[in-house]
Short mmCIF file of C-alpha atoms and ligand atoms in Angstrom, two decimals:
data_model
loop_
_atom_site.label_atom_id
_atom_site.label_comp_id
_atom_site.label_asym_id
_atom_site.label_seq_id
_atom_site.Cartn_x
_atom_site.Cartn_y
_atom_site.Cartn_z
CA UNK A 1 26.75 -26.73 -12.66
CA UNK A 2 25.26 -25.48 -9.76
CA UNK A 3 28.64 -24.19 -8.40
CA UNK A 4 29.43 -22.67 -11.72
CA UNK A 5 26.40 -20.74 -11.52
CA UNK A 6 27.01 -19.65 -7.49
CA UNK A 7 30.51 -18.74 -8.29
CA UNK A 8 29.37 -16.63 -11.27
CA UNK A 9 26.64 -14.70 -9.06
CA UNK A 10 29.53 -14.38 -6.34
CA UNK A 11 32.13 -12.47 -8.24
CA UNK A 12 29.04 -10.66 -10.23
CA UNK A 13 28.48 -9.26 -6.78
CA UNK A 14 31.69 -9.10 -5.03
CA UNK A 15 33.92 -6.35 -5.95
CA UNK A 16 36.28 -3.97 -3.91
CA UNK A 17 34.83 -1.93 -1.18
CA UNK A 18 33.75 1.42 -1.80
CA UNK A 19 34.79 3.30 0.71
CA UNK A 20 33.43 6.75 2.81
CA UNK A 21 33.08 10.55 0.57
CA UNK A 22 30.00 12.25 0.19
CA UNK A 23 27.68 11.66 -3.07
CA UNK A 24 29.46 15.00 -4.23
CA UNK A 25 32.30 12.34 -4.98
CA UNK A 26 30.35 10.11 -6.55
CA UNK A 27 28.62 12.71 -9.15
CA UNK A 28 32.81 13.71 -9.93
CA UNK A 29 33.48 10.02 -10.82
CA UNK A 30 30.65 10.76 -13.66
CA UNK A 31 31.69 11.33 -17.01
CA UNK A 32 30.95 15.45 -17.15
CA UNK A 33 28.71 14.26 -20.37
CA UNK A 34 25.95 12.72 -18.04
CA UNK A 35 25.83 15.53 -15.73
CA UNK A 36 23.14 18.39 -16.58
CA UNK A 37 24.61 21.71 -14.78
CA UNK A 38 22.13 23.72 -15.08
CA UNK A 39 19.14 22.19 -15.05
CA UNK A 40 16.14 22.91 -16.88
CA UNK A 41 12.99 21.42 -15.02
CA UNK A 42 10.32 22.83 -17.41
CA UNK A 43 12.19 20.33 -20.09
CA UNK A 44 12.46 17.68 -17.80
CA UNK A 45 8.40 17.59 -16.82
CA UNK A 46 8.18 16.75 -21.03
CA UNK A 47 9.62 13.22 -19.72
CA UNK A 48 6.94 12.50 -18.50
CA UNK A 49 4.23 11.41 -20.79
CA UNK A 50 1.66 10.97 -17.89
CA UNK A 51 1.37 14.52 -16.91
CA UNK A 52 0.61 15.86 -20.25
CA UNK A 53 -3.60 14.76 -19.79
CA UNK A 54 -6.48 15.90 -18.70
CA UNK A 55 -8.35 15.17 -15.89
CA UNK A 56 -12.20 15.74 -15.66
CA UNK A 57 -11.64 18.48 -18.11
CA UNK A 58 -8.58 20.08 -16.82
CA UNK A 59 -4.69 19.80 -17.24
CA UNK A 60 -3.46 17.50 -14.58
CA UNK A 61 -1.84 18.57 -11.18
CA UNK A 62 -0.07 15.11 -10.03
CA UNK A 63 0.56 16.02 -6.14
CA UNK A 64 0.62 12.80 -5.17
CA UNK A 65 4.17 11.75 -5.58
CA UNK A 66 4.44 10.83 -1.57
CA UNK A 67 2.13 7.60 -2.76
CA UNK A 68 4.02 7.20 -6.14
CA UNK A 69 5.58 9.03 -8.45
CA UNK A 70 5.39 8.93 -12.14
CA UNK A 71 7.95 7.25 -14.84
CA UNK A 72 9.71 8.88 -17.19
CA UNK A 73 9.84 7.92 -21.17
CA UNK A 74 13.01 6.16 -20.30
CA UNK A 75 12.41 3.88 -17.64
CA UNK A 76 8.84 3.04 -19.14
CA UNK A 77 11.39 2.21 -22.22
CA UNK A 78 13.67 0.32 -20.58
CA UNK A 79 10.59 -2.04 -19.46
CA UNK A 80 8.78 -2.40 -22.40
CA UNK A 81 12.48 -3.19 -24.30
CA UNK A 82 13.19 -5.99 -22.03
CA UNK A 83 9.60 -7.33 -21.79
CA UNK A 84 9.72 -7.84 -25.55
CA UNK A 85 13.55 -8.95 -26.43
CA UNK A 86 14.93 -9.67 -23.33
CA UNK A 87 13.25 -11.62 -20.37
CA UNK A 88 13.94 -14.69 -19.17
CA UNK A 89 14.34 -15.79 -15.54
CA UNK A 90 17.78 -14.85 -13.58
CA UNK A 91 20.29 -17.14 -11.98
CA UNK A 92 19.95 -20.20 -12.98
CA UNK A 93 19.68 -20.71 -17.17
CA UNK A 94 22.87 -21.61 -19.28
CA UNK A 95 21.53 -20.12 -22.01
CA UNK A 96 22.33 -17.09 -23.33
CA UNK A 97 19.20 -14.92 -23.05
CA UNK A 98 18.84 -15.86 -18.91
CA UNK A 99 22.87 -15.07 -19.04
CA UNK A 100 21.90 -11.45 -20.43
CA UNK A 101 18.86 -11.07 -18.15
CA UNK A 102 21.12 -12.50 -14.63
CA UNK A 103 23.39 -9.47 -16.35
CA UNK A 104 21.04 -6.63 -16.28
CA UNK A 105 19.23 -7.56 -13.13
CA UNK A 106 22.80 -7.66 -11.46
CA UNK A 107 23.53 -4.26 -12.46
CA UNK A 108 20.79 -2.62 -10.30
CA UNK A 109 22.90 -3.58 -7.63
CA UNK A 110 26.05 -1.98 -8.61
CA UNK A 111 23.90 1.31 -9.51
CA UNK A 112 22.22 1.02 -6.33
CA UNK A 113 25.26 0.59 -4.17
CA UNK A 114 26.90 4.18 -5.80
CA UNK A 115 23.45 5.93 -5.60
CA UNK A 116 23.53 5.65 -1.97
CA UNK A 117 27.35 5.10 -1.40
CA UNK A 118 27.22 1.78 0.30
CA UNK A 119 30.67 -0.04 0.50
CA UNK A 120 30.03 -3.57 -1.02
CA UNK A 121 26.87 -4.66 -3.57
CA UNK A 122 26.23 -7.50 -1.77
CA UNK A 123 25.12 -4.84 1.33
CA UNK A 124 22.36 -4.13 -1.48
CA UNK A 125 19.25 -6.58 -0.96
CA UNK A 126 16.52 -6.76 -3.46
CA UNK A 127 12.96 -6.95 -1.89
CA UNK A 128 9.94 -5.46 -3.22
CA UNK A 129 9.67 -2.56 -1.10
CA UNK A 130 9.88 -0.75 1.74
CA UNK A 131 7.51 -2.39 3.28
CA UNK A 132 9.31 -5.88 2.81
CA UNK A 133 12.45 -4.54 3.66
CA UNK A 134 11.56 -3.30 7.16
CA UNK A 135 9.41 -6.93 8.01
CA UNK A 136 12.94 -9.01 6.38
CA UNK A 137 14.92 -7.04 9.01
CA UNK A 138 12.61 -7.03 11.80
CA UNK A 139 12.18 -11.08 11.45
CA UNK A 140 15.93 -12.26 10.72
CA UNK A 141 17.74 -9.45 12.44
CA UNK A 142 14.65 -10.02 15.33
CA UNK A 143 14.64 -13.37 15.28
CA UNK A 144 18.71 -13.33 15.57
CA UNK A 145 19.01 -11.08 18.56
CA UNK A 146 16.05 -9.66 20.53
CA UNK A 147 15.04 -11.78 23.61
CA UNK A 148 12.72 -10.72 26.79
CA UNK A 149 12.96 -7.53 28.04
CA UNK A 150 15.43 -5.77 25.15
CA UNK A 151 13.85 -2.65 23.57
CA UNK A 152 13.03 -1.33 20.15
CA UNK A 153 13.03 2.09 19.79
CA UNK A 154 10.20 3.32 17.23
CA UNK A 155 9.28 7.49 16.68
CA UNK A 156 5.45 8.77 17.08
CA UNK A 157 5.91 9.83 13.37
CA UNK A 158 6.60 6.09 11.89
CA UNK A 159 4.80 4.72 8.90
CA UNK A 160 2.45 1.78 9.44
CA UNK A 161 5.47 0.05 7.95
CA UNK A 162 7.80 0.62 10.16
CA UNK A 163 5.58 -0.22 13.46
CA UNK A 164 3.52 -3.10 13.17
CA UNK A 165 6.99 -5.55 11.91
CA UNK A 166 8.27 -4.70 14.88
CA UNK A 167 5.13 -5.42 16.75
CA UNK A 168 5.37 -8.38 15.78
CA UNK A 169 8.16 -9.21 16.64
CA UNK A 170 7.98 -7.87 19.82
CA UNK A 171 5.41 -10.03 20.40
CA UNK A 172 7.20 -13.29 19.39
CA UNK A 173 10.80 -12.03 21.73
CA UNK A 174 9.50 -10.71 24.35
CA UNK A 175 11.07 -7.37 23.17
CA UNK A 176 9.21 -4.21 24.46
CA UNK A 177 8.39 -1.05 22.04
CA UNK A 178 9.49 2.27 23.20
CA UNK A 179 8.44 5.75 21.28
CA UNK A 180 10.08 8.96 20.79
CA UNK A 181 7.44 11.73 20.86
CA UNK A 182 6.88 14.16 18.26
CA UNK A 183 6.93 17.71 19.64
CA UNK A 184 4.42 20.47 17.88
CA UNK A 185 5.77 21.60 15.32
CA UNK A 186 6.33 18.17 14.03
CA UNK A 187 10.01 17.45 14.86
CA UNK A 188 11.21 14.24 16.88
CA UNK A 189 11.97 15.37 20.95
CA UNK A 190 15.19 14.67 20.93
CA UNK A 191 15.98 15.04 24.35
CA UNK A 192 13.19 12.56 24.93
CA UNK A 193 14.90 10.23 22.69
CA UNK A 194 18.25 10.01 24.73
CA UNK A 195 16.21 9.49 27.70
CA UNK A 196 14.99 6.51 26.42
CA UNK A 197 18.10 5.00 24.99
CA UNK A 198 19.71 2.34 27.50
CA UNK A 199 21.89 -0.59 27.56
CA UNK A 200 17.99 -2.44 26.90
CA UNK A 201 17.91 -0.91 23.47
CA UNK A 202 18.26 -3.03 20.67
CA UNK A 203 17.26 -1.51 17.80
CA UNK A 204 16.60 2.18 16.88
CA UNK A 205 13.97 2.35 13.82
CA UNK A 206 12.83 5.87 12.71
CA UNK A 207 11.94 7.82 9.50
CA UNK A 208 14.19 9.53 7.49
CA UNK A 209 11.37 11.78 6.02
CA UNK A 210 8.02 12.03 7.37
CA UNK A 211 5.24 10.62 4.67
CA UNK A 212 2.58 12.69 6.70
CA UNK A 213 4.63 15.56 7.81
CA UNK A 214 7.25 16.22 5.25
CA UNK A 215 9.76 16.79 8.57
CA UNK A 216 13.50 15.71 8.30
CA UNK A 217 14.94 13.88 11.20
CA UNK A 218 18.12 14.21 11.94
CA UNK A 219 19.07 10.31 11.11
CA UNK A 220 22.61 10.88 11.73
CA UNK A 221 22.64 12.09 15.23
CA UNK A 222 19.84 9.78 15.83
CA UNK A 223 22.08 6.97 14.46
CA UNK A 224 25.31 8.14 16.75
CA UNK A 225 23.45 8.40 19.73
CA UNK A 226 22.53 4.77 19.09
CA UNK A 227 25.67 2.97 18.29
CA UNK A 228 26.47 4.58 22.09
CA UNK A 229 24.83 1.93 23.24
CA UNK A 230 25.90 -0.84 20.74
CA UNK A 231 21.84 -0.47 19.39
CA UNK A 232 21.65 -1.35 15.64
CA UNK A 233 19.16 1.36 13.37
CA UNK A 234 17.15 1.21 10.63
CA UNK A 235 15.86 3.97 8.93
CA UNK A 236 13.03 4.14 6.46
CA UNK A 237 14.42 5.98 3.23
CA UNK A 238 11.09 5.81 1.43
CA UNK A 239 10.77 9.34 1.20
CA UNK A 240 13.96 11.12 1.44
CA UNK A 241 16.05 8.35 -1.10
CA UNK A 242 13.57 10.19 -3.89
CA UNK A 243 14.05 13.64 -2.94
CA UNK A 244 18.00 14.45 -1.44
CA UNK A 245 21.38 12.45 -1.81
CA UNK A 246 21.32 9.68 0.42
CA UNK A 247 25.11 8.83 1.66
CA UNK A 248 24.91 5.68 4.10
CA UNK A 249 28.29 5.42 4.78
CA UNK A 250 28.04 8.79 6.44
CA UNK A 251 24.77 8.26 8.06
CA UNK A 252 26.24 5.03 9.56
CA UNK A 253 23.10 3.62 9.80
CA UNK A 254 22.61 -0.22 9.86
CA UNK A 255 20.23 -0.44 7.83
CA UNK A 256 18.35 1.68 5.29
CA UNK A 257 15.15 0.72 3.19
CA UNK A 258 13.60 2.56 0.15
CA UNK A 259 10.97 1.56 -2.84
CA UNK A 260 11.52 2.25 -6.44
CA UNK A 261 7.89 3.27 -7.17
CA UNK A 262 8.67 6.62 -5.45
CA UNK A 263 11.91 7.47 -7.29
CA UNK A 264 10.60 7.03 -10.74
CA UNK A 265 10.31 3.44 -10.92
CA UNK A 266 8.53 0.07 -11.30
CA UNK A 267 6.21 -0.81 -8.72
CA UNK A 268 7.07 -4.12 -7.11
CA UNK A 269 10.75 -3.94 -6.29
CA UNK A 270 12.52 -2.09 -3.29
CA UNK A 271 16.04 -2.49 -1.59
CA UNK A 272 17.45 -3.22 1.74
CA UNK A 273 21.03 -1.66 2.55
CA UNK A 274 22.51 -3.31 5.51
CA UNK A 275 26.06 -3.16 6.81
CA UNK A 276 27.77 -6.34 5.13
CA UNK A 277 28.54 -7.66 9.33
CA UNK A 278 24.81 -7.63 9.52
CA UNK A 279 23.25 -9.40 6.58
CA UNK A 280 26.21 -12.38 6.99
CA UNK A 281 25.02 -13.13 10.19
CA UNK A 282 21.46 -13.01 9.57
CA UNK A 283 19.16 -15.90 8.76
CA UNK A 284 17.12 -15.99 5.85
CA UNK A 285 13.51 -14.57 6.08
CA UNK A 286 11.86 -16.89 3.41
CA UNK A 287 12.98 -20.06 1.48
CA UNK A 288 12.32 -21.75 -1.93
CA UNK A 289 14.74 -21.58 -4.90
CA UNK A 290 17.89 -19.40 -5.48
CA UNK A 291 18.51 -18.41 -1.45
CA UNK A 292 19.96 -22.27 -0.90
CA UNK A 293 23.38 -23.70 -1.33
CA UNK A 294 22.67 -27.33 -0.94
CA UNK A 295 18.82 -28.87 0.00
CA UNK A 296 18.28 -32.48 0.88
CA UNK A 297 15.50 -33.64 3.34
CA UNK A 298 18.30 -34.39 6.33
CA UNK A 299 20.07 -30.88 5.58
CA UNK A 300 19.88 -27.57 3.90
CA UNK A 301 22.43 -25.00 3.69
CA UNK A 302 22.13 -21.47 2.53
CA UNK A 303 23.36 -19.48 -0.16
CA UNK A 304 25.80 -16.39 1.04
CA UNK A 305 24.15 -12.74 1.77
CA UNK A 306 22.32 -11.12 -0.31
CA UNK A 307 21.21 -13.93 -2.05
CA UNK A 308 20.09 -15.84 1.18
CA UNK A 309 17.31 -13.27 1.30
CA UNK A 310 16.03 -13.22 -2.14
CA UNK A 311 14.01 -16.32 -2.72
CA UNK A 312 12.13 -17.38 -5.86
CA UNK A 313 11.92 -16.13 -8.79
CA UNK A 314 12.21 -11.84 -8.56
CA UNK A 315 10.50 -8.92 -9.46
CA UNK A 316 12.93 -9.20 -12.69
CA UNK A 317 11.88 -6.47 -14.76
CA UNK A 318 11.16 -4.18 -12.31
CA UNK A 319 14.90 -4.37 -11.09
CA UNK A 320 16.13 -3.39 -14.43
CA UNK A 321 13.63 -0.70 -15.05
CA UNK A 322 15.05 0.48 -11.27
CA UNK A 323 18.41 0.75 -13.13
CA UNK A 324 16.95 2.60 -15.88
CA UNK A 325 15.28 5.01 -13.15
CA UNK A 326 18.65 6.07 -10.95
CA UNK A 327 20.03 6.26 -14.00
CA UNK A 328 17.62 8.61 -15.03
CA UNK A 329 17.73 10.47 -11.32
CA UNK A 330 21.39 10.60 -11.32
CA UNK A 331 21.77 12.46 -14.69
CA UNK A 332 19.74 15.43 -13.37
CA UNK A 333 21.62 15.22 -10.18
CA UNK A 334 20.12 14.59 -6.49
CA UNK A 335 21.59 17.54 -5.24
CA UNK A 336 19.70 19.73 -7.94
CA UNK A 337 16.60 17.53 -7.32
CA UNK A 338 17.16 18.57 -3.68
CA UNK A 339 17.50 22.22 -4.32
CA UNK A 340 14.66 23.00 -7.06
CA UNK A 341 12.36 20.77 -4.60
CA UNK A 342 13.21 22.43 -1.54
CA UNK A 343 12.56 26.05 -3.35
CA UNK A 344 9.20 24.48 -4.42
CA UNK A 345 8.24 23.54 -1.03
CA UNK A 346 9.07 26.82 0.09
CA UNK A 347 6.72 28.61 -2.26
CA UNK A 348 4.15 25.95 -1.73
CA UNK A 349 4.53 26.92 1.97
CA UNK A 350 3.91 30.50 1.68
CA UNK A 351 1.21 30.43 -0.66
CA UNK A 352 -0.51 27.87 1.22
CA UNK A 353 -0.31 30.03 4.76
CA UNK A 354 -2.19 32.90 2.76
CA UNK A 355 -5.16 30.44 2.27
CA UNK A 356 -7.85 31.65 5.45
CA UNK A 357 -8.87 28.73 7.60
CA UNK A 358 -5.92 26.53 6.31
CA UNK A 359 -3.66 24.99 9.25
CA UNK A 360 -0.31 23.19 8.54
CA UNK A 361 -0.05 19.83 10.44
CA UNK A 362 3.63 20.26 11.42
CA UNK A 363 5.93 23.13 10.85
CA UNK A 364 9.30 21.58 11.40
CA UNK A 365 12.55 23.95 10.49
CA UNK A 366 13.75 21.49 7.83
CA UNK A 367 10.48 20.21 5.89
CA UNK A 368 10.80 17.91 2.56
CA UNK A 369 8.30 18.01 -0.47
CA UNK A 370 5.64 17.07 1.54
CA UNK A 371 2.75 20.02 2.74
CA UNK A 372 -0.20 18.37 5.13
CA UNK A 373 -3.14 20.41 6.21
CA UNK A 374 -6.66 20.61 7.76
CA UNK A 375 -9.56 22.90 7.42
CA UNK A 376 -11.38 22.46 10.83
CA UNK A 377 -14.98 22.92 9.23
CA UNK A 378 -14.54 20.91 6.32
CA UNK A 379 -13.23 16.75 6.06
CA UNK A 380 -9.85 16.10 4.17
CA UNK A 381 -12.15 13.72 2.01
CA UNK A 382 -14.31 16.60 0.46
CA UNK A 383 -11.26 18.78 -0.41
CA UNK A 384 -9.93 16.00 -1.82
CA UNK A 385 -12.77 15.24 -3.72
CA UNK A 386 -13.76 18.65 -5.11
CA UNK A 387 -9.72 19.22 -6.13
CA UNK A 388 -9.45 15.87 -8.15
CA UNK A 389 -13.18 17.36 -10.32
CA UNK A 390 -10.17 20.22 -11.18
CA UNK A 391 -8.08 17.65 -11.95
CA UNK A 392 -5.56 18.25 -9.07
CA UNK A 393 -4.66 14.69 -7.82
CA UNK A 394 -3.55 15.03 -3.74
CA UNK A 395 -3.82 12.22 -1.03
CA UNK A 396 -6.39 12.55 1.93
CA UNK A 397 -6.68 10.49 4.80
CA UNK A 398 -4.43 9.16 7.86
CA UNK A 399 -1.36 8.34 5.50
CA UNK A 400 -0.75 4.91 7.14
CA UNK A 401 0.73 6.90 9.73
CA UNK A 402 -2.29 7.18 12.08
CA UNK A 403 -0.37 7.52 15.66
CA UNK A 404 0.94 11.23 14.37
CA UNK A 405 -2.67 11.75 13.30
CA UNK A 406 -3.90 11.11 16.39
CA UNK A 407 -0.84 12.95 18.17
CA UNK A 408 -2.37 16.25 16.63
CA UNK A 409 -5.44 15.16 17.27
CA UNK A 410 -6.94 15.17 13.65
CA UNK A 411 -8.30 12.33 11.66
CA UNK A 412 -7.01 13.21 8.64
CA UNK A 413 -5.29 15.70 6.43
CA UNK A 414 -4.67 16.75 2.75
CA UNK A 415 -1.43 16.05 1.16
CA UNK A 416 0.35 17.62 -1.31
CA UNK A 417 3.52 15.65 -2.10
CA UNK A 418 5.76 17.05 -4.63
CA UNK A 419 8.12 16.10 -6.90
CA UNK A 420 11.31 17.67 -9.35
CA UNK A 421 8.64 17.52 -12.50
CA UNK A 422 6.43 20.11 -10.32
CA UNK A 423 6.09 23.79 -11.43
CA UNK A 424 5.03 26.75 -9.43
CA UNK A 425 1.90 26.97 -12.13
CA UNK A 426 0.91 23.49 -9.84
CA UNK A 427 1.20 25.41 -6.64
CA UNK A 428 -0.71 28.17 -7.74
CA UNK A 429 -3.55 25.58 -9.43
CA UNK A 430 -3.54 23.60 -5.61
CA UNK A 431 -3.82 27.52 -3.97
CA UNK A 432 -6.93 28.22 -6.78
CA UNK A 433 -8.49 24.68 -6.30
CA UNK A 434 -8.63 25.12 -2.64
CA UNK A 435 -10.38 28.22 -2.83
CA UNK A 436 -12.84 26.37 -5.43
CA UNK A 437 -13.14 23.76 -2.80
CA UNK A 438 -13.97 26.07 0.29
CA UNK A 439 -16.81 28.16 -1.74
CA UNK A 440 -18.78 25.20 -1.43
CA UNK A 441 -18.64 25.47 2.66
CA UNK A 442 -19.90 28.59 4.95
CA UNK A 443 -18.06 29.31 7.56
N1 PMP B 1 7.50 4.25 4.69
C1 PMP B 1 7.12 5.45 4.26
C2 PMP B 1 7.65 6.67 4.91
C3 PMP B 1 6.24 5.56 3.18
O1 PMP B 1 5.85 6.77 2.76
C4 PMP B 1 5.77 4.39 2.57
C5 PMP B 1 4.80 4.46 1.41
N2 PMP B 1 3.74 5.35 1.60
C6 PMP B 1 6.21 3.16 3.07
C7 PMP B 1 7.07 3.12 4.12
C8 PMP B 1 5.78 1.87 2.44
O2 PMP B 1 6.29 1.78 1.16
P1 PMP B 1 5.84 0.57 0.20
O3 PMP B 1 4.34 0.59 0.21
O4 PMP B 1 6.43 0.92 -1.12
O5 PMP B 1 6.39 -0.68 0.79
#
């Protein structure tokens, strides 16, 4: 029984490689039926049921997709369908329904491994976040190969996520933490990066999109300068994987971690890409049910990768509503996504700069959706405050990223984080809001 049910999972998830090509290729394997060419976004916002309330009185402004975005109709769908007729628990019934379930669940893999072009699904592991992602790597990858003395590369720009896992590991090793600086207009110092690479580095770890900056590293060239000196690298995809086609094959990175709450899905459930020669080596991070292949109180032996990492009963419904949600992202197209977004940002910038007293924290040549500032007489907190009574919803504070905080020497900024559902008529509500805000200070 219990090797009927392993085998079943095995050849669910083993299939032929996929090899190299750009997303383009992917989108031209679509039927031409489920792709929108031109691409009407003012339709698209109707998806989303959320946006069309008031808050305190006024229309709502959601600007805070950097923290989580919204779900469409669809996805929300695709939940409540499968909380009512479908759930059971995956992997291990006989029965029919648990048969369906193990089905569905499965299939967020195989949509997962084409959205970002990864060659095999079982280089796609399910965790429930980015968060968990970056500590499963950081422990078995850690655990597996860093010993006294190696070094792990981090950048002044990294999350909270993607330090303090490593920290702790480092601590545990013996490993040593090295950062890349952040120059001042918010991009990485490259040249201060290849200084630090040597023979000592182990493991490269960087952002793919800055959460607190909106900047876009250059995680392909960071990634190449890295395998130079047989270092592994993990990037941390939470904030470009929503926003711009995300190829892994061609970024060649080891691994790559995102969260579906921030591409129009579930809370609760994120992925881990990691090259296929990695995740077989690696040792499992937790234990309990479905991650074994035989237990007895002499001996326990472990199920094969990805499975080996995914213990306990998962995050089952908010795997399938991820399907539902790249899906839903891949029928508008990430390349489109990219482009309206990046026109967005653009106008966002520019209307922004006009504002007197307003002061962008980072002005990096290739910025995504994200637009941080200060007003040096008044707190973050306050115009966050006085925008939300106009029902514009923005993030203040240090944005778990408080080491680039500190770099510019601010304790906190205001965030606007956009999305694809995000009109112009938002920027220009943000632009009047601020204003609104600022009458209430002299200065
Ligand atoms: N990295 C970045 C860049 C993020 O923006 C976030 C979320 N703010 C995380 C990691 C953590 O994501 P999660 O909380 O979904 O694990």
């Amino acid at each position: 029984m219990t090797v009927l049910i392993i085998n079943y999972l095995y050849h669910a998830l083993f299939e032929q490689p996929h090899r190299g090509g750009s997303i383009s290729n992917i989108y031209s394997q679509m039927p031409q039926s489920s792709i929108i060419s031109k691409v009407d976004f003012d339709k698209i916002r109707k998806d989303f049921p959320v946006l069309d309330q008031k808050v305190n009185g006024h229309p709502l402004v959601y600007l805070d997709n950097g923290a989580s975005s919204q779900m469409p109709a669809k996805v929300a769908d695709r939940l409540d369908h499968y909380h009512r007729y479908e759930h059971a628990n995956v992997h291990r019934g006989i029965h029919t329904l648990s048969q369906k379930a193990t089905d569905a669940y499965e299939e967020t893999r195989r949509k997962i491994r084409g959205f970002i072009n990864s060659r095999y699904n079982e280089e796609i592991v399910y965790t429930t976040g980015t968060t968990d992602s970056i500590n499963l790597v950081a422990n078995s990858f850690g655990s597996l190969h860093f010993k006294e003395g190696d070094e792990i590369i981090l950048s002044q720009m990294e999350h909270h996520a993607n330090i303090v896992p490593w920290q702790m590991i480092a601590e545990k090793t013996g490993a040593v933490i090295r950062v890349i600086p952040v120059l001042d207009n918010g991009e990485l110092d490259m040249e201060a990066y290849k200084s630090l690479l040597s023979k000592k580095t182990k493991m490269v770890a960087v952002i793919h999109v800055s959460n607190a900056l909106g900047t876009v590293n250059p995680v392909k060239e960071i990634t190449a300068l890295a395998h130079e000196f047989g270092a592994a690298v993990l990037i941390d995809g939470a904030q470009s994987v929503p926003h711009q086609p995300v190829d892994v094959q061609d970024i060649d990175c080891d691994f790559y971690a995102f969260s579906a709450h921030k591409m129009c899905g579930p809370t609760g459930f994120g992925i881990l890409y990691g090259k296929k020669e990695h995740l077989d080596q690696m040792p499992p991070y937790r234990g309990g049910g479905d991650m074994i292949d035989k237990v007895s109180f002499e001996e326990t032996t472990y199920n094969v990768a990805p499975l080996r990492f995914e213990a306990g009963t998962p995050p089952i419904a908010a795997g399938i509503g991820t399907a539902a949600a790249v899906d839903y992202l891949t029928q508008i197209g990430m390349k489109n996504i990219a482009e309206h977004e990046q026109e967005l940002v653009q106008y966002g910038y520019e209307q922004l700069k006009k504002i007197e007293g307003l002061r962008f924290i980072g002005e990096p040549e290739h910025r995504a959706s994200v637009l941080s500032f200060v007003f040096d007489e008044i707190h973050a907190s306050d115009i966050g405050t006085l925008l939300d009574k106009r029902g514009i919803a923005v993030r203040t504070g240090h944005h778990c990223a408080q080491p680039i905080l500190r770099r510019f020497d601010v304790p906190a900024t205001t965030r606007a984080s956009l999305s694809f559902y995000n009109t112009r008529e938002d920027i220009d509500r943000l632009v009047d809001g601020i204003e609104y805000a600022k009458s209430f200070f002299e200065f």
